[in-house]
Short mmCIF file of C-alpha atoms in Angstrom, two decimals:
data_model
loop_
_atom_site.label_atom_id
_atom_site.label_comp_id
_atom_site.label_asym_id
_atom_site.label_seq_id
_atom_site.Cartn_x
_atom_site.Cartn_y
_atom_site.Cartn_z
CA UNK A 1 0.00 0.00 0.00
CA UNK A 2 1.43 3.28 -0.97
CA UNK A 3 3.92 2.67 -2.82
CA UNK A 4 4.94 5.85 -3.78
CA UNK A 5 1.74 7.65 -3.66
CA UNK A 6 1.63 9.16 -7.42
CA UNK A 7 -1.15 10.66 -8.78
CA UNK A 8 -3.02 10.20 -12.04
CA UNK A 9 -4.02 13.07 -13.79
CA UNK A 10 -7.39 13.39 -12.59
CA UNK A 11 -5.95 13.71 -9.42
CA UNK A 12 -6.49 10.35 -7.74
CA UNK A 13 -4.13 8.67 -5.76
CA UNK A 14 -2.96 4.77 -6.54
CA UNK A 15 -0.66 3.15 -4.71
CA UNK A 16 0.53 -0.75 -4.45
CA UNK A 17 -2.39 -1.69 -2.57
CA UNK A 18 -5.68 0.18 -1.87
CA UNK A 19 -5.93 3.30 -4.14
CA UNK A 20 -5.53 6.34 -0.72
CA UNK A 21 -5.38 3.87 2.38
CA UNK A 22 -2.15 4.24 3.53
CA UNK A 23 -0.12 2.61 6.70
CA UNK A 24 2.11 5.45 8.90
CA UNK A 25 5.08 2.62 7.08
CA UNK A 26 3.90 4.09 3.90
CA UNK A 27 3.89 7.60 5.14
CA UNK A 28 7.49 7.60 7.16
CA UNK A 29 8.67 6.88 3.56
CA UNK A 30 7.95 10.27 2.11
CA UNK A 31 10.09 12.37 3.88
CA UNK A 32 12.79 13.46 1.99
CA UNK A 33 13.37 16.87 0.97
CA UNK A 34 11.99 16.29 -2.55
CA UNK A 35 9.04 13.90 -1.69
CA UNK A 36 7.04 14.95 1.44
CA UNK A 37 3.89 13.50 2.99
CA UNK A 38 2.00 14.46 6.09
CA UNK A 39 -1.10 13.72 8.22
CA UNK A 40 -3.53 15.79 9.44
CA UNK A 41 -6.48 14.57 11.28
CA UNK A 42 -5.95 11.09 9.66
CA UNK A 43 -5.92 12.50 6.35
CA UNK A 44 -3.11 12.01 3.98
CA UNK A 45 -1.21 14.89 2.08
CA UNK A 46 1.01 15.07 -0.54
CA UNK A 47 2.91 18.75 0.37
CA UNK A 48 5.94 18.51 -1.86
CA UNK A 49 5.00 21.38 -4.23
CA UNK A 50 3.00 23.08 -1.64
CA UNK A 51 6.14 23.40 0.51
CA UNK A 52 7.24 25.82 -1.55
CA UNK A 53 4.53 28.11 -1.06
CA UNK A 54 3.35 27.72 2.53
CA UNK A 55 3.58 31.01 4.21
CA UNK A 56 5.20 29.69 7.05
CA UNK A 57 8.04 28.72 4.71
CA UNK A 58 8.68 25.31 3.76
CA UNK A 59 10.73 24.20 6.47
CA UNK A 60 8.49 24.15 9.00
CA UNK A 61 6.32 21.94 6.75
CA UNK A 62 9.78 19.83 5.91
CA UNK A 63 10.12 19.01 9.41
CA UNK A 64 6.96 17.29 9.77
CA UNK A 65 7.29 15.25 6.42
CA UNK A 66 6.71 11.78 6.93
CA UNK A 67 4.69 12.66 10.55
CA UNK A 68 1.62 13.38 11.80
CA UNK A 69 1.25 16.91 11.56
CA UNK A 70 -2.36 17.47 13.64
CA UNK A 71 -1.21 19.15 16.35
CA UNK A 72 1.12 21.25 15.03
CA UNK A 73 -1.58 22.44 12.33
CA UNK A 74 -3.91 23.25 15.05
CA UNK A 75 -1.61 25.14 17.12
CA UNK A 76 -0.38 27.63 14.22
CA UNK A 77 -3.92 28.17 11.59
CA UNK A 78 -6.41 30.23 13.89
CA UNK A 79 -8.83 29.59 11.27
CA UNK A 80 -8.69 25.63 9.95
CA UNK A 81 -11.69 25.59 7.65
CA UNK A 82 -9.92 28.63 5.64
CA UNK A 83 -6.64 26.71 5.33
CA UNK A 84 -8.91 23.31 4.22
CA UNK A 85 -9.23 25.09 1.15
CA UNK A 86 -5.49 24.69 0.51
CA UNK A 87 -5.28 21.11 1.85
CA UNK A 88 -8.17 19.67 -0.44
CA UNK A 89 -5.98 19.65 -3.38
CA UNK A 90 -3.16 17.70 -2.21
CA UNK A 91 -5.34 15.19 -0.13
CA UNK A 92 -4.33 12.08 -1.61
CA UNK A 93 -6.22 9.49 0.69
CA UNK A 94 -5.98 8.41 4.70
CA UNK A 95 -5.00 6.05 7.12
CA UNK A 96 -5.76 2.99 7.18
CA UNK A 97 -8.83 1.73 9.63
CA UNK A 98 -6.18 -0.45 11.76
CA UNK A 99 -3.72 2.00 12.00
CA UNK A 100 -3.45 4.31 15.24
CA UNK A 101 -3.91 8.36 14.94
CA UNK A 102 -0.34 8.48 16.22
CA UNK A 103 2.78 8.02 14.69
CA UNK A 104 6.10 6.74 16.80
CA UNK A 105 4.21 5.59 19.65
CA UNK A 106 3.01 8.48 21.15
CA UNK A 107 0.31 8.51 24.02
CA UNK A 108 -3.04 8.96 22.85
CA UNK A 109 -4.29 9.88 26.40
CA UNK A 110 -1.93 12.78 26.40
CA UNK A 111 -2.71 13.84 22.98
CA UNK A 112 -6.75 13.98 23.27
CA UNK A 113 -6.36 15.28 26.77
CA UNK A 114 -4.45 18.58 25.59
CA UNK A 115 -6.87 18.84 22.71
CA UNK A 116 -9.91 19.25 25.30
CA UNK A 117 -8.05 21.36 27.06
CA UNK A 118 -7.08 23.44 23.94
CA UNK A 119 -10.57 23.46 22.91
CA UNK A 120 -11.71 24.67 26.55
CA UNK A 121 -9.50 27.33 26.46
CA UNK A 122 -11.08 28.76 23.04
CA UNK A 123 -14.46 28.33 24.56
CA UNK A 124 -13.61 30.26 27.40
CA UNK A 125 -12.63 32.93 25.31
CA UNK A 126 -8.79 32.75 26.21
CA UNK A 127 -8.14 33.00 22.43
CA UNK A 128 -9.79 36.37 22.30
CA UNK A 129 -7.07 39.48 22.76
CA UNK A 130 -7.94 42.42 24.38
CA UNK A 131 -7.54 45.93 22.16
CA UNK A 132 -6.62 48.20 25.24
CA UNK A 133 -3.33 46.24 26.31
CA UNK A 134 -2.04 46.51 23.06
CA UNK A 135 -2.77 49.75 22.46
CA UNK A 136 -1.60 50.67 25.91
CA UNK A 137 1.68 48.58 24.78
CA UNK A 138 2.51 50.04 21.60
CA UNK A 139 1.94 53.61 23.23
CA UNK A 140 4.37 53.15 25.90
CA UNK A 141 6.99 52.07 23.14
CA UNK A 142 6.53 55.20 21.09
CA UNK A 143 6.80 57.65 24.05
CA UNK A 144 10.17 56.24 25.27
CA UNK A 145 11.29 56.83 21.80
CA UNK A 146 9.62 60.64 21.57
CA UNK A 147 10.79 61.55 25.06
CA UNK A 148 14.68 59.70 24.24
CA UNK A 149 14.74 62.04 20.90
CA UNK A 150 13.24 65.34 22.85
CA UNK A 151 15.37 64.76 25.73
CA UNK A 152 18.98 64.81 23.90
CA UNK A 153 17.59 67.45 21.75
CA UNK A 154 16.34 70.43 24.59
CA UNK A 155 18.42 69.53 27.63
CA UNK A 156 22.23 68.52 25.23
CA UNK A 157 24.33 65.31 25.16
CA UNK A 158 26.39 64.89 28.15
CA UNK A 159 27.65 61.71 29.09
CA UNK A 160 24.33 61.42 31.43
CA UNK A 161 22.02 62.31 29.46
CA UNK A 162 23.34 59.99 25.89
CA UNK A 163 22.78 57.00 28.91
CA UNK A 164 19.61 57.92 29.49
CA UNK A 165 18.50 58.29 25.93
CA UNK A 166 20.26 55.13 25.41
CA UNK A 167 18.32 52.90 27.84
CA UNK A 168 15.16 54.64 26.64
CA UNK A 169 15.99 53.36 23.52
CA UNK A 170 17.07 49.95 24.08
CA UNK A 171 14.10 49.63 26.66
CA UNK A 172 11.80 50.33 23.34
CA UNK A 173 13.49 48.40 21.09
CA UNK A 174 13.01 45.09 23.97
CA UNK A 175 9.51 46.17 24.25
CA UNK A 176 8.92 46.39 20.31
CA UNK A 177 10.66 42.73 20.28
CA UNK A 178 7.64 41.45 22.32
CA UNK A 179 4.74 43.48 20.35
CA UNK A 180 5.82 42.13 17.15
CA UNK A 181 6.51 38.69 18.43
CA UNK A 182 2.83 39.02 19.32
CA UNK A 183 1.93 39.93 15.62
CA UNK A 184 4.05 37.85 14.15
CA UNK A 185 1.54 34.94 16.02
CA UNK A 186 -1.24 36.24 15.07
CA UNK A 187 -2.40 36.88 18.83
CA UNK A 188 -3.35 40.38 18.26
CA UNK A 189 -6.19 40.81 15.60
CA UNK A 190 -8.85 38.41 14.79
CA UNK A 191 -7.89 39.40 11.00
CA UNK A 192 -4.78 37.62 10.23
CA UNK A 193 -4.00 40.48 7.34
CA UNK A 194 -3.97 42.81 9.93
CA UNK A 195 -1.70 40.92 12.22
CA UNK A 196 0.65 40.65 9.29
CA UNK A 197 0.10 44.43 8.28
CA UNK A 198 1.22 45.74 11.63
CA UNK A 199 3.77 42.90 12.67
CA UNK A 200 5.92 45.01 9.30
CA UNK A 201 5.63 48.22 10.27
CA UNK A 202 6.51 47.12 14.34
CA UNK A 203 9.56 44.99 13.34
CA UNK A 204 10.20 46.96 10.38
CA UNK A 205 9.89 50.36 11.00
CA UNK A 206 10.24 50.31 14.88
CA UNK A 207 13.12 47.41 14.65
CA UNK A 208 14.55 47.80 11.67
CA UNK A 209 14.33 44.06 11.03
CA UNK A 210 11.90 41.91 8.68
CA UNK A 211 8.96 39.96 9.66
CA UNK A 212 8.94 37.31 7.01
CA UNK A 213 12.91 36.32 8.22
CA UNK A 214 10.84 36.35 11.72
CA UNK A 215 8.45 34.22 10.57
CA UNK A 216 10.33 31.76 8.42
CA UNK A 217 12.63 31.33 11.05
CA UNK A 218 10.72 31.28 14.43
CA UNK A 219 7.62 29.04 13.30
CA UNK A 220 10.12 26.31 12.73
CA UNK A 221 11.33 27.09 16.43
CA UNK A 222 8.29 26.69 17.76
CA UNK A 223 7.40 23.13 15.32
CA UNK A 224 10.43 21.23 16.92
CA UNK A 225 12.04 23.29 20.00
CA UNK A 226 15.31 22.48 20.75
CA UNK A 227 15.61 19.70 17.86
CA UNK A 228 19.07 19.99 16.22
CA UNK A 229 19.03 20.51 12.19
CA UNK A 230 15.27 21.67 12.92
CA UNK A 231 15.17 24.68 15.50
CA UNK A 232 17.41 27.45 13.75
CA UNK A 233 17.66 29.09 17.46
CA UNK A 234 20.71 26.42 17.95
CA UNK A 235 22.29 27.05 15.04
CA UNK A 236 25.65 28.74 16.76
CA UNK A 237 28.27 28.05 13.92
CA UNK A 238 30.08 25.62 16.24
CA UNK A 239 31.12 28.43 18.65
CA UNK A 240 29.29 26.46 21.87
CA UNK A 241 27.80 22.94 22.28
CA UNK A 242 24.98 22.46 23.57
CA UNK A 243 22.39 19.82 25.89
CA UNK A 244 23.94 16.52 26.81
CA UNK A 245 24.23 15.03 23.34
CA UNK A 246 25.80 17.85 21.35
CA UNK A 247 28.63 18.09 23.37
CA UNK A 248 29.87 14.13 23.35
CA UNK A 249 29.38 13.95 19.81
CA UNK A 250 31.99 16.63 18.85
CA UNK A 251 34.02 15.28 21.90
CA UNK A 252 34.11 11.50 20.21
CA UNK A 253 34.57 13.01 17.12
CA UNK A 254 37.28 15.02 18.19
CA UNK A 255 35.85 18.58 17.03
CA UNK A 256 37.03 21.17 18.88
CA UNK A 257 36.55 24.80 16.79
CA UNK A 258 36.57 26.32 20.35
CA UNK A 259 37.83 25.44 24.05
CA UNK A 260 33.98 24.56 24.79
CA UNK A 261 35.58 23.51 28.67
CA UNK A 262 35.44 27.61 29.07
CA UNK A 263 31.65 28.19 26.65
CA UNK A 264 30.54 28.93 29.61
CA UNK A 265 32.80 32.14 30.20
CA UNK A 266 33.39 33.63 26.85
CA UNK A 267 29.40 33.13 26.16
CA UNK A 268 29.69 36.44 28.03
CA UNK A 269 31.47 37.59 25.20
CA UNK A 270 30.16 36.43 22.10
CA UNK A 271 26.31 35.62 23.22
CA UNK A 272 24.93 38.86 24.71
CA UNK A 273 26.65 41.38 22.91
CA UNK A 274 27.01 40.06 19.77
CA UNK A 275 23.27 38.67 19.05
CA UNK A 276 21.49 41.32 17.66
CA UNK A 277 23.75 43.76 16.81
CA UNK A 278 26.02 41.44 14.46
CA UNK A 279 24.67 37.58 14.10
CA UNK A 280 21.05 39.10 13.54
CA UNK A 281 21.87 42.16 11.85
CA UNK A 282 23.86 40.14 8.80
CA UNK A 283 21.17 36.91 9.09
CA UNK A 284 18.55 39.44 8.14
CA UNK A 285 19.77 41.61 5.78
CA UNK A 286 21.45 38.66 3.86
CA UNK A 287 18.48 36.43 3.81
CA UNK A 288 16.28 39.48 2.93
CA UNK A 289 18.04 40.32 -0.14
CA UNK A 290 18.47 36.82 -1.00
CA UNK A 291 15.02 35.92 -1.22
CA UNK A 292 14.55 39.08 -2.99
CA UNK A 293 11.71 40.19 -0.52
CA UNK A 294 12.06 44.19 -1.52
CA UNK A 295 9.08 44.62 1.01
CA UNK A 296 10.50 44.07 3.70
CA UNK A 297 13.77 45.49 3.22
CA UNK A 298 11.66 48.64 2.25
CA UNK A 299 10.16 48.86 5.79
CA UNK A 300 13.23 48.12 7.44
CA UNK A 301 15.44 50.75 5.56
CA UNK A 302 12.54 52.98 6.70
CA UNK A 303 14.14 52.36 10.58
CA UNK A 304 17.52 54.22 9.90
CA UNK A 305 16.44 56.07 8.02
CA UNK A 306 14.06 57.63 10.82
CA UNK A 307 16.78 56.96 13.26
CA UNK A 308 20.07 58.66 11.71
CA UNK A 309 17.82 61.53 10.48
CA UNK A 310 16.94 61.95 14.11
CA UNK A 311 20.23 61.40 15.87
CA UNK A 312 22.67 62.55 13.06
CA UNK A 313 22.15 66.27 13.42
CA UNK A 314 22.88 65.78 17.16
CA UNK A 315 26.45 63.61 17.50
CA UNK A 316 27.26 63.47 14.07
CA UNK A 317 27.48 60.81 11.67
CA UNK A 318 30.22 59.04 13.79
CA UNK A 319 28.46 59.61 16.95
CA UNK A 320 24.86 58.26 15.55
CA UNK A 321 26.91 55.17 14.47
CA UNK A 322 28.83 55.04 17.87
CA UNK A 323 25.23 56.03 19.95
CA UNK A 324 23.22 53.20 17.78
CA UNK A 325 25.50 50.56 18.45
CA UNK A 326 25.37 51.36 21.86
CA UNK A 327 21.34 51.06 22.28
CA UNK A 328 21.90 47.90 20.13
CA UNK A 329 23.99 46.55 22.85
CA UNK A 330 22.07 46.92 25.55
CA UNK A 331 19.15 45.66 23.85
CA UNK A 332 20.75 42.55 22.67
CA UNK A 333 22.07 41.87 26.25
CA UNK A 334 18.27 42.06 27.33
CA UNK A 335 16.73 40.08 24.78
CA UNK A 336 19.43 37.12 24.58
CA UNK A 337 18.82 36.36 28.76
CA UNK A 338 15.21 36.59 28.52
CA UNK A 339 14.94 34.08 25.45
CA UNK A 340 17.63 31.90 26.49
CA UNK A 341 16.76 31.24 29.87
CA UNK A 342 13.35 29.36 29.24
CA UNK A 343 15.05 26.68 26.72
CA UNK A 344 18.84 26.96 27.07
CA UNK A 345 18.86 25.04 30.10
CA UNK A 346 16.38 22.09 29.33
CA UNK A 347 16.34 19.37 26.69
CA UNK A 348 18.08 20.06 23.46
CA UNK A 349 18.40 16.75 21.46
CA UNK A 350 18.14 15.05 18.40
CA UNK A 351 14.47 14.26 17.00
CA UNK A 352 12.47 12.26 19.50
CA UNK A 353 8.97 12.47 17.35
CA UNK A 354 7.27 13.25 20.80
CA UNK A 355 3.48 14.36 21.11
CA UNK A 356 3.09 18.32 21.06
CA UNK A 357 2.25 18.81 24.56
CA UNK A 358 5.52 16.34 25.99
CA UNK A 359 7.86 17.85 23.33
CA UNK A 360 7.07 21.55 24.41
CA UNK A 361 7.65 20.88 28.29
CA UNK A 362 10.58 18.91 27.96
CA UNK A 363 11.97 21.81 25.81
CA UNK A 364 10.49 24.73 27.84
CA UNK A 365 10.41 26.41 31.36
CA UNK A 366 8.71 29.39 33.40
CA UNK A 367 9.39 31.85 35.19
CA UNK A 368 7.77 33.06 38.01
CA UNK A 369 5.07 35.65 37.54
CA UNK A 370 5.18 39.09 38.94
CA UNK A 371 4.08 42.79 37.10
CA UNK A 372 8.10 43.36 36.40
CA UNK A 373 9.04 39.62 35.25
CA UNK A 374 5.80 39.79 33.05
CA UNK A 375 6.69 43.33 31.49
CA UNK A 376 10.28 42.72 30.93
CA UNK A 377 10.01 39.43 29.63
CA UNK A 378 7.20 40.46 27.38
CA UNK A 379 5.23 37.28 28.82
CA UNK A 380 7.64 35.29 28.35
CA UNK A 381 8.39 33.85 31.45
CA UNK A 382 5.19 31.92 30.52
CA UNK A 383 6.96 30.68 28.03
CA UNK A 384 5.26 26.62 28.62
CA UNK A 385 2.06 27.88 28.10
CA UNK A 386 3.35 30.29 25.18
CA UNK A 387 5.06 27.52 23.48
CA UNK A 388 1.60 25.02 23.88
CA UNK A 389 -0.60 28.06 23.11
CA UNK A 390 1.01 30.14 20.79
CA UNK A 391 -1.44 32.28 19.23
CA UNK A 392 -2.98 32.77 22.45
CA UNK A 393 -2.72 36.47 23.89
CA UNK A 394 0.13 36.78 26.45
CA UNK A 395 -2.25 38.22 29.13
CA UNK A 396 -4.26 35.30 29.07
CA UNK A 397 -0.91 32.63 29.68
CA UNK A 398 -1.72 32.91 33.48
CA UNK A 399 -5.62 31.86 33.41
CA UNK A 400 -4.58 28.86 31.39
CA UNK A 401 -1.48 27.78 33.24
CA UNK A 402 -3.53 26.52 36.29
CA UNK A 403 -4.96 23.69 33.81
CA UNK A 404 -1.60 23.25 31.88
CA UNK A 405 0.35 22.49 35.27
CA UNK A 406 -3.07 19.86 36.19
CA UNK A 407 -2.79 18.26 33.12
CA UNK A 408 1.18 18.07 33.54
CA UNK A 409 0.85 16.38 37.48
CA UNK A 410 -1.81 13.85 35.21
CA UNK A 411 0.53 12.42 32.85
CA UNK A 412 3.67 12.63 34.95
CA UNK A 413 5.84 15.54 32.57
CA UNK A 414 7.17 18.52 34.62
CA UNK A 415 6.43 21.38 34.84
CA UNK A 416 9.38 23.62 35.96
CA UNK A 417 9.78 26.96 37.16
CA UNK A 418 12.41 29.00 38.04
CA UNK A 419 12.31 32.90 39.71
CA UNK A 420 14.13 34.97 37.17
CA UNK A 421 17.86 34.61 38.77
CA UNK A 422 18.09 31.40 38.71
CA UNK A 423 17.00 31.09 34.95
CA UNK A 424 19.61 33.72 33.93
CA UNK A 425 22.35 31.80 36.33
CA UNK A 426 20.94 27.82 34.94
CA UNK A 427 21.70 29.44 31.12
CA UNK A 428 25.77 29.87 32.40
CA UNK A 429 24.84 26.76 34.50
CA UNK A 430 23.89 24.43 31.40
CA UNK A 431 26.59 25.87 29.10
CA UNK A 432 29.24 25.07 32.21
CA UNK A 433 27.70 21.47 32.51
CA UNK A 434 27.46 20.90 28.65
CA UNK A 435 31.38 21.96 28.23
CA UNK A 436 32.19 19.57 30.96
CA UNK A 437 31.03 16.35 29.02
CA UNK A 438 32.65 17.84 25.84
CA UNK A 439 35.90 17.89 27.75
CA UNK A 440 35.18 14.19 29.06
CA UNK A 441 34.57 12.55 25.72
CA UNK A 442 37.32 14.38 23.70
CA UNK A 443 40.08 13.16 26.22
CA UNK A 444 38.70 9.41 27.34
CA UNK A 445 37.04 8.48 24.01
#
């Protein structure tokens, strides 16, 4: 059955067996980069072509060739019966009556469990954003930036003051990190135009950055966190190792592009400051231009342009370079602690094909909630119930969490959580403990 799944030209799958009844043996074939099946809701699809197109970009479809896609589909389309319009066309049959409705021997208990609780959290409403916070949000990001520019500009540029406009600055640029990251997942508007509208101007205008690189790149974080070749976010050009497998690996293979025994010091170094200002800076532009997306690289010249016509007249052309780097490096010291400290120190393996719910909380912590963690995190010390929810409104994480952490003591997965110290010391913690058994397997193996 299924061999090969080709289609005739009046669409109609036949296979080896009976014509679209397939086994998940048949499906596991077709996952190659060129030939790429997927299930959703027991149905059978043929994505190859469609790969191309997805607006997700076609990796995040790519990683779940071969797999049962159902809960990753319902977790990132906030409208399925629009996107069923797409999938009809590449249906090509569906599993078999025998077969189970999940692939690699994942628990089915977990699986329908989150699903009611997923579908009790849209009944409740907790799918439904509120106007007023991000209004209220987006307002206190564009006075930082007025009262930075208006503050250099009537009272001069001493030393002082250039600080103070600086962590204005950075403080909007963190907080414009968050709003778009809410766009960008459609939490914000019920219209998902809109939410795409706004996510360019926020990350393009107010960030200077471009929200389909965002997009291509942090939907496939959020299909398989902390999976190596899958999750770009661990892509660090062999500079540290990371999790417990990682690190033996290159230690048995005797890689060694850096003394990873000391990651855990010069992280301090080429993590924090380095992040936005350089790693993200050249990933975006590059990628921009090479996928010829004009658009976006429109709305992000847009950003400094605004910025050096603002801050050019006041230090100079030197001095805007010298004062933007600055604010870029105390943003990117912000952003990379907060971000890293929910998934640096858990899991980070090779593909386990685990269910949704199992796979996110082995890959994610919190952090505890207060008004400050919640505002400087942007939410994200929810980041469990982000990462299972997430295009649910951040304000809502904490009315759902109750059930999440229930559901958790259930099945037996923890739930961890951390107050904000300890996840910023368990990131230099993890990178310590991960250059450790680097060090072991490249001298006894």
């Amino acid at each position: 059955m299924g061999g090969g799944g080709q289609q005739t030209d009046h669409g109609e799958p036949h296979s080896g067996g009976d014509a679209g009844v397939y086994t998940w043996e048949d499906v596991q074939k077709h996952s190659s980069k060129n030939d790429q099946w997927l299930v959703i809701n027991r149905k059978v699809y043929n994505v190859t072509q469609w790969a191309k197109r997805h607006p997700g970009g076609f990796q995040v479809i790519s990683h779940y060739a071969g797999e049962d896609a159902t809960e990753a589909f319902a977790a990132f389309h906030p409208d399925p019966k629009f996107v069923q319009k797409f999938l009809k066309p590449l249906l090509i049959g569906e599993l078999k009556a025998t077969e189970a409705s999940q692939d690699h021997g994942k628990k089915a208990a977990i699986i329908q469990d989150f699903k009611r609780l997923r579908e009790q959290a849209e009944k409740q409403g907790l799918f439904q954003a509120k106007p007023l916070f991000f209004c209220l949000h987006l307002g206190h990001i564009l006075l930082l930036e007025a009262l930075a520019w208006l503050m250099v500009c009537l009272w001069g540029t001493s030393w002082l003051l250039t600080l103070l406009c600086a962590v204005m600055l950075a403080t909007a640029q963190t907080q414009a990190s968050w709003l778009q990251h809410d766009l960008g997942h459609l939490s914000v508007f019920k219209k998902s135009r809109w939410n795409h509208l706004i996510h360019k101007f926020v990350i393009g205008h107010l960030k200077g950055a471009s929200a389909n690189w965002w997009t291509y790149r942090h939907s496939q974080h959020h299909a398989k966190p902390s999976v190596f070749k899958k999750d770009p976010d661990l892509y660090t050009y062999n500079i540290l190792v990371l999790g417990a497998t990682q690190p033996v690996e290159y230690g048995i293979k005797k890689i060694k592009h850096m003394p990873y025994n000391h990651q855990h010091k010069y992280f301090f170094l080429v993590g924090p400051p380095l992040l936005i200002p350089v790693y993200y800076t050249i990933d975006v532009i590059r990628s921009t231009i090479a996928r010829r997306d004009w658009v976006d690289l429109a709305w992000l010249m847009t950003f400094y342009l605004r910025f050096f016509y603002c801050y050019i007249h006041i230090y100079g052309f030197f001095g805007a370079m010298a004062f933007f780097s600055f604010v870029r490096f105390l943003e990117s010291h912000w952003f990379t602690w907060i971000t890293q400290m929910s998934h640096l120190p858990m899991e980070i393996d090779h593909e386990k094909h685990q269910d949704w719910m199992t796979m996110q909380l082995r890959s994610t912590c919190d952090i505890e909630q207060s008004f400050f963690n919640d505002w400087f995190s942007g939410h994200l010390n929810f980041q469990i119930e982000h990462h299972l929810f997430p295009r649910m409104p951040r304000h809502n994480y904490h009315l759902v969490a109750p059930h999440v952490r229930a559901l958790c003591k259930k099945h037996g997965i923890p739930y961890e959580m951390k107050t904000l110290w300890q996840g910023f010391a368990d990131v230099v913690r993890s990178l310590k403990t991960s250059g450790d058994l680097w060090l072991d397997a490249y001298l006894h193996n």
